[in-house]
mmCIF file of C-alpha atoms in Angstrom:
data_model
loop_
_atom_site.group_PDB
_atom_site.id
_atom_site.type_symbol
_atom_site.label_atom_id
_atom_site.label_comp_id
_atom_site.label_asym_id
_atom_site.label_seq_id
_atom_site.Cartn_x
_atom_site.Cartn_y
_atom_site.Cartn_z
ATOM 1 C CA MET A 24 79.991 81.589 88.695
ATOM 2 C CA ALA A 25 77.290 83.543 86.849
ATOM 3 C CA HIS A 26 77.456 87.313 86.911
ATOM 4 C CA SER A 27 74.603 89.775 86.601
ATOM 5 C CA GLU A 28 74.272 92.464 83.946
ATOM 6 C CA ALA A 29 75.193 94.980 86.639
ATOM 7 C CA ASP A 30 78.417 93.059 87.386
ATOM 8 C CA ILE A 31 79.317 93.155 83.718
ATOM 9 C CA GLU A 32 78.649 96.893 83.446
ATOM 10 C CA TYR A 33 80.740 97.698 86.518
ATOM 11 C CA MET A 34 83.582 95.582 85.164
ATOM 12 C CA ARG A 35 83.350 97.365 81.823
ATOM 13 C CA ARG A 36 83.697 100.644 83.687
ATOM 14 C CA ALA A 37 86.777 99.263 85.478
ATOM 15 C CA ILE A 38 88.270 98.347 82.083
ATOM 16 C CA GLU A 39 87.621 101.888 80.821
ATOM 17 C CA LEU A 40 89.436 103.279 83.860
ATOM 18 C CA ALA A 41 92.337 100.876 83.340
ATOM 19 C CA ARG A 42 92.926 102.283 79.846
ATOM 20 C CA ARG A 43 93.715 105.684 81.353
ATOM 21 C CA GLY A 44 97.111 104.296 82.343
ATOM 22 C CA THR A 45 98.023 103.387 78.744
ATOM 23 C CA GLY A 46 101.650 104.223 78.021
ATOM 24 C CA PHE A 47 102.590 104.849 81.644
ATOM 25 C CA THR A 48 102.383 101.542 83.553
ATOM 26 C CA ASN A 49 104.886 99.347 81.700
ATOM 27 C CA PRO A 50 106.050 96.775 82.773
ATOM 28 C CA ASN A 51 102.915 96.640 84.926
ATOM 29 C CA PRO A 52 99.539 95.865 83.350
ATOM 30 C CA LEU A 53 96.641 98.274 82.951
ATOM 31 C CA VAL A 54 94.286 97.845 85.920
ATOM 32 C CA GLY A 55 91.083 99.625 86.882
ATOM 33 C CA ALA A 56 88.826 99.355 89.915
ATOM 34 C CA VAL A 57 85.308 100.429 90.849
ATOM 35 C CA LEU A 58 83.717 100.436 94.308
ATOM 36 C CA VAL A 59 79.944 99.920 94.375
ATOM 37 C CA ARG A 60 77.443 100.020 97.227
ATOM 38 C CA ASN A 61 73.662 99.797 97.019
ATOM 39 C CA GLY A 62 73.790 99.899 93.235
ATOM 40 C CA GLU A 63 75.841 103.104 93.057
ATOM 41 C CA ILE A 64 79.496 103.705 92.233
ATOM 42 C CA ILE A 65 81.046 105.353 95.295
ATOM 43 C CA ALA A 66 84.664 105.492 94.113
ATOM 44 C CA GLU A 67 86.923 104.685 91.181
ATOM 45 C CA GLY A 68 90.630 104.186 90.667
ATOM 46 C CA TRP A 69 93.239 102.958 88.217
ATOM 47 C CA HIS A 70 96.952 102.225 88.114
ATOM 48 C CA ALA A 71 98.177 105.526 86.681
ATOM 49 C CA ARG A 72 101.877 104.732 86.263
ATOM 50 C CA CYS A 73 104.494 102.191 87.340
ATOM 51 C CA GLY A 74 105.348 102.749 91.007
ATOM 52 C CA ASP A 75 102.111 104.589 91.788
ATOM 53 C CA LEU A 76 99.153 103.230 93.749
ATOM 54 C CA HIS A 77 97.580 100.102 92.366
ATOM 55 C CA ALA A 78 93.978 100.425 91.188
ATOM 56 C CA GLU A 79 92.462 99.048 94.398
ATOM 57 C CA ARG A 80 94.380 101.444 96.632
ATOM 58 C CA ALA A 81 93.664 104.298 94.223
ATOM 59 C CA ALA A 82 89.926 103.585 94.508
ATOM 60 C CA LEU A 83 90.196 103.512 98.305
ATOM 61 C CA ALA A 84 92.101 106.811 98.230
ATOM 62 C CA ASN A 85 89.257 108.223 96.110
ATOM 63 C CA CYS A 86 86.864 107.045 98.848
ATOM 64 C CA ARG A 87 88.837 108.845 101.528
ATOM 65 C CA ALA A 88 89.063 112.017 99.444
ATOM 66 C CA ARG A 89 85.276 112.004 99.136
ATOM 67 C CA ASN A 90 84.805 111.264 102.852
ATOM 68 C CA ILE A 91 83.036 107.995 102.048
ATOM 69 C CA SER A 92 83.554 104.726 103.894
ATOM 70 C CA PRO A 93 84.123 101.677 101.642
ATOM 71 C CA GLU A 94 82.799 99.335 104.337
ATOM 72 C CA GLY A 95 80.301 96.858 102.950
ATOM 73 C CA ALA A 96 80.980 97.817 99.324
ATOM 74 C CA THR A 97 81.738 95.530 96.391
ATOM 75 C CA LEU A 98 85.061 95.977 94.595
ATOM 76 C CA TYR A 99 85.221 95.352 90.854
ATOM 77 C CA VAL A 100 88.835 95.100 89.707
ATOM 78 C CA THR A 101 90.175 93.969 86.347
ATOM 79 C CA LEU A 102 93.120 92.012 87.815
ATOM 80 C CA GLU A 103 93.355 89.804 90.887
ATOM 81 C CA PRO A 104 94.600 91.889 93.868
ATOM 82 C CA CYS A 105 98.298 91.386 94.600
ATOM 83 C CA CYS A 106 99.278 89.694 97.858
ATOM 84 C CA HIS A 107 103.015 90.447 97.811
ATOM 85 C CA THR A 108 105.164 93.522 98.318
ATOM 86 C CA GLY A 109 106.783 95.131 95.290
ATOM 87 C CA LYS A 110 106.937 98.863 94.711
ATOM 88 C CA GLN A 111 103.594 98.934 96.550
ATOM 89 C CA PRO A 112 102.342 96.947 99.576
ATOM 90 C CA PRO A 113 99.845 94.085 99.087
ATOM 91 C CA CYS A 114 96.434 95.240 97.874
ATOM 92 C CA THR A 115 94.804 92.283 99.647
ATOM 93 C CA GLU A 116 95.706 93.909 102.980
ATOM 94 C CA ALA A 117 94.090 97.198 101.964
ATOM 95 C CA VAL A 118 90.938 95.411 100.788
ATOM 96 C CA ILE A 119 90.568 93.466 104.045
ATOM 97 C CA GLU A 120 91.356 96.430 106.294
ATOM 98 C CA SER A 121 88.847 98.657 104.480
ATOM 99 C CA GLY A 122 85.890 96.401 105.259
ATOM 100 C CA ILE A 123 85.031 95.700 101.602
ATOM 101 C CA ALA A 124 82.448 92.907 101.655
ATOM 102 C CA HIS A 125 82.798 91.366 98.200
ATOM 103 C CA VAL A 126 85.349 91.333 95.378
ATOM 104 C CA VAL A 127 84.682 90.637 91.693
ATOM 105 C CA VAL A 128 87.876 89.940 89.728
ATOM 106 C CA GLY A 129 88.167 90.188 85.951
ATOM 107 C CA SER A 130 91.181 87.888 85.672
ATOM 108 C CA THR A 131 93.580 85.945 87.838
ATOM 109 C CA ASP A 132 97.299 86.716 87.910
ATOM 110 C CA PRO A 133 99.708 84.064 86.526
ATOM 111 C CA ASN A 134 102.621 85.604 88.446
ATOM 112 C CA PRO A 135 103.824 82.831 90.822
ATOM 113 C CA LEU A 136 103.879 85.410 93.643
ATOM 114 C CA VAL A 137 100.114 85.788 93.258
ATOM 115 C CA ALA A 138 98.589 83.041 91.067
ATOM 116 C CA GLY A 139 95.200 82.785 92.765
ATOM 117 C CA ARG A 140 96.415 83.609 96.274
ATOM 118 C CA GLY A 141 94.979 87.107 96.017
ATOM 119 C CA CYS A 142 91.520 85.571 95.553
ATOM 120 C CA GLU A 143 91.718 82.976 98.295
ATOM 121 C CA ILE A 144 89.866 83.514 101.550
ATOM 122 C CA VAL A 145 90.102 81.244 104.566
ATOM 123 C CA ARG A 146 87.043 81.307 106.806
ATOM 124 C CA VAL A 147 87.168 79.853 110.310
ATOM 125 C CA PRO A 148 84.709 80.103 113.198
ATOM 126 C CA GLU A 149 85.280 82.222 116.270
ATOM 127 C CA HIS A 150 85.862 81.125 119.843
ATOM 128 C CA ASP A 151 84.880 83.513 122.634
ATOM 129 C CA GLY A 152 84.583 86.340 120.112
ATOM 130 C CA ARG A 153 88.012 85.698 118.557
ATOM 131 C CA ILE A 154 89.213 83.671 115.591
ATOM 132 C CA ASP A 155 89.848 80.042 116.571
ATOM 133 C CA LEU A 156 93.611 79.913 115.995
ATOM 134 C CA ARG A 157 93.846 76.123 116.156
ATOM 135 C CA GLN A 158 91.236 75.775 113.448
ATOM 136 C CA LEU A 159 92.948 78.460 111.388
ATOM 137 C CA MET A 160 96.212 76.481 111.533
ATOM 138 C CA ALA A 161 94.353 73.332 110.456
ATOM 139 C CA ALA A 162 92.809 75.181 107.509
ATOM 140 C CA LEU A 163 96.194 76.575 106.429
ATOM 141 C CA GLY A 164 97.761 73.142 106.802
ATOM 142 C CA LYS A 165 95.271 71.758 104.273
ATOM 143 C CA ARG A 166 96.677 74.299 101.830
ATOM 144 C CA GLY A 167 100.243 73.140 102.340
ATOM 145 C CA ILE A 168 101.154 76.063 104.612
ATOM 146 C CA ASP A 169 103.027 74.471 107.507
ATOM 147 C CA SER A 170 104.766 77.521 108.997
ATOM 148 C CA VAL A 171 103.264 80.858 110.064
ATOM 149 C CA PHE A 172 105.113 83.829 111.530
ATOM 150 C CA ILE A 173 102.952 85.584 114.131
ATOM 151 C CA GLU A 174 103.860 89.166 114.933
ATOM 152 C CA GLY A 175 101.302 91.022 117.012
ATOM 153 C CA GLY A 176 100.484 92.544 120.324
ATOM 154 C CA ALA A 177 100.077 91.109 123.809
ATOM 155 C CA THR A 178 96.601 89.708 123.162
ATOM 156 C CA LEU A 179 97.466 87.784 119.989
ATOM 157 C CA ALA A 180 100.704 86.432 121.489
ATOM 158 C CA ALA A 181 98.897 85.163 124.585
ATOM 159 C CA CYS A 182 96.068 83.630 122.549
ATOM 160 C CA ALA A 183 98.571 81.794 120.334
ATOM 161 C CA LEU A 184 100.411 80.379 123.358
ATOM 162 C CA GLU A 185 97.181 79.359 125.094
ATOM 163 C CA ALA A 186 95.967 77.677 121.898
ATOM 164 C CA GLY A 187 99.114 75.558 121.826
ATOM 165 C CA ILE A 188 100.082 76.532 118.282
ATOM 166 C CA VAL A 189 103.468 78.134 119.094
ATOM 167 C CA ASN A 190 106.582 76.044 118.483
ATOM 168 C CA HIS A 191 109.291 78.698 118.497
ATOM 169 C CA VAL A 192 109.669 82.101 120.151
ATOM 170 C CA GLN A 193 111.764 85.152 119.283
ATOM 171 C CA ALA A 194 111.629 87.679 122.131
ATOM 172 C CA PHE A 195 113.358 91.032 121.825
ATOM 173 C CA ILE A 196 114.299 92.997 124.933
ATOM 174 C CA ALA A 197 115.142 96.694 124.629
ATOM 175 C CA PRO A 198 117.253 98.587 127.205
ATOM 176 C CA LYS A 199 114.238 100.517 128.453
ATOM 177 C CA ILE A 200 112.323 100.424 131.738
ATOM 178 C CA PHE A 201 108.605 101.240 131.910
ATOM 179 C CA ALA A 202 107.338 101.996 135.366
ATOM 180 C CA GLY A 203 103.787 101.952 136.672
ATOM 181 C CA VAL A 204 101.359 99.375 137.997
ATOM 182 C CA GLY A 205 99.392 99.581 134.755
ATOM 183 C CA ALA A 206 102.411 99.265 132.467
ATOM 184 C CA PRO A 207 101.606 96.860 129.583
ATOM 185 C CA SER A 208 103.104 93.383 129.518
ATOM 186 C CA PRO A 209 104.502 91.714 126.386
ATOM 187 C CA LEU A 210 101.859 89.026 126.936
ATOM 188 C CA GLY A 211 98.192 89.478 127.750
ATOM 189 C CA GLY A 212 95.670 86.788 128.600
ATOM 190 C CA THR A 213 95.020 85.348 132.038
ATOM 191 C CA GLY A 214 98.627 84.361 132.713
ATOM 192 C CA VAL A 215 99.612 81.595 135.133
ATOM 193 C CA GLU A 216 99.060 81.177 138.858
ATOM 194 C CA SER A 217 102.493 79.796 139.732
ATOM 195 C CA PRO A 218 105.996 79.626 138.161
ATOM 196 C CA ASP A 219 105.741 75.882 137.528
ATOM 197 C CA GLN A 220 102.860 76.577 135.107
ATOM 198 C CA ALA A 221 104.927 78.953 132.970
ATOM 199 C CA TRP A 222 105.769 78.243 129.343
ATOM 200 C CA MET A 223 109.386 77.129 129.148
ATOM 201 C CA LEU A 224 111.890 77.539 126.331
ATOM 202 C CA SER A 225 114.463 74.936 125.334
ATOM 203 C CA ALA A 226 117.490 75.130 123.033
ATOM 204 C CA THR A 227 117.676 78.834 123.826
ATOM 205 C CA THR A 228 120.104 81.281 122.264
ATOM 206 C CA VAL A 229 120.871 84.881 123.204
ATOM 207 C CA GLU A 230 122.029 87.390 120.611
ATOM 208 C CA ARG A 231 122.699 91.096 120.774
ATOM 209 C CA ILE A 232 121.240 93.107 117.886
ATOM 210 C CA GLY A 233 122.226 96.744 118.177
ATOM 211 C CA ASP A 234 121.146 97.864 121.638
ATOM 212 C CA ASP A 235 118.509 95.114 121.869
ATOM 213 C CA VAL A 236 118.807 91.524 123.036
ATOM 214 C CA LEU A 237 117.135 88.641 121.183
ATOM 215 C CA ILE A 238 116.215 85.536 123.185
ATOM 216 C CA GLU A 239 115.187 82.655 120.961
ATOM 217 C CA GLY A 240 114.046 79.142 121.794
ATOM 218 C CA ASP A 241 111.596 76.289 121.274
ATOM 219 C CA ILE A 242 108.429 76.042 123.327
ATOM 220 C CA VAL A 243 108.284 73.093 125.723
ATOM 221 C CA ALA A 244 104.830 71.490 125.771
ATOM 222 C CA SER A 245 102.755 73.175 128.448
ATOM 223 C CA ALA A 246 99.636 72.265 130.370
ATOM 224 C CA ASN A 247 98.463 75.831 129.696
ATOM 225 C CA ALA A 248 97.500 75.013 126.103
ATOM 226 C CA ALA A 249 93.812 74.350 125.634
ATOM 227 C CA PRO A 250 93.346 71.057 123.738
ATOM 228 C CA GLU A 251 89.602 71.202 124.348
ATOM 229 C CA HIS A 252 89.519 74.086 121.884
ATOM 230 C CA ALA A 253 91.124 72.017 119.154
ATOM 231 C CA THR A 254 88.899 71.480 116.141
ATOM 232 C CA THR A 255 89.267 70.254 112.594
ATOM 233 C CA ALA A 256 88.805 72.626 109.675
ATOM 234 C CA HIS A 257 86.001 71.670 107.298
ATOM 235 C CA ASP A 258 85.974 72.236 103.571
ATOM 236 C CA ASP A 259 82.866 74.412 103.764
ATOM 237 C CA GLU A 260 84.732 76.862 105.997
ATOM 238 C CA ILE A 261 87.191 77.625 103.239
ATOM 239 C CA ALA A 262 86.023 79.692 100.270
ATOM 240 C CA ASN A 263 87.895 80.231 97.047
ATOM 241 C CA ALA A 264 87.358 82.639 94.164
ATOM 242 C CA ALA A 265 89.282 81.710 91.044
ATOM 243 C CA PRO A 266 88.408 83.448 87.752
ATOM 244 C CA LYS A 267 90.105 81.879 84.737
ATOM 245 C CA GLU A 268 91.608 84.677 82.642
ATOM 246 C CA ASP A 269 95.312 85.394 81.992
ATOM 247 C CA ALA A 270 97.089 88.617 83.002
ATOM 248 C CA CYS A 271 100.358 90.145 84.132
ATOM 249 C CA SER A 272 101.301 91.013 87.666
ATOM 250 C CA GLN A 273 101.934 94.520 88.951
ATOM 251 C CA ASP A 274 104.612 95.861 91.294
#
């Protein structure tokens, strides 16, 4: 991929920032980051010392300190963002949550925990204003990911069940009672009209964990899943960014 002169200059600035951590980041590498929007640098950051914020999160913290939103900005970072938890949480999560629109990476990370995964983006279409979960599973399957742990709220849990992508359920019950007609349910969605339409669990186990109770079991195929929503992921819905340089991972 060809880069503009502006891209090169912003990356040079990120390299300059990275050098500010010299002597303090070992065993982590020197990493710098620059956030740019509309041709102007809106924030900068670098990995100051081992255990401190990574460059991407430092740049985002600089944004917050200046009361500037990073939404829609381009991030220039000298090393591929990490996607695992070490001494710091994954930078990929911070980048996505911040609304950054584009990322330019100086080098990929050979660490097996990262190794290109920090630059990989899976794009799938939406269905009724939400991500098509069946198509997302198909796209992940093409990448050799055959198991996904879903932990979310009532809406996501219901959507996953209705999409027919759930094979196994872990349901925790706490010794608490919430009263009120409007009290939230563990599952959202439209629900079922009669008990015989409910999702059933087989091979169930019950385990006490502290004061809570864990009910675990496999989902029995249900007529509530929506096969008409099933689609096949296409290659053009999956975008990859993979710069070719060598580097060291950071914790």
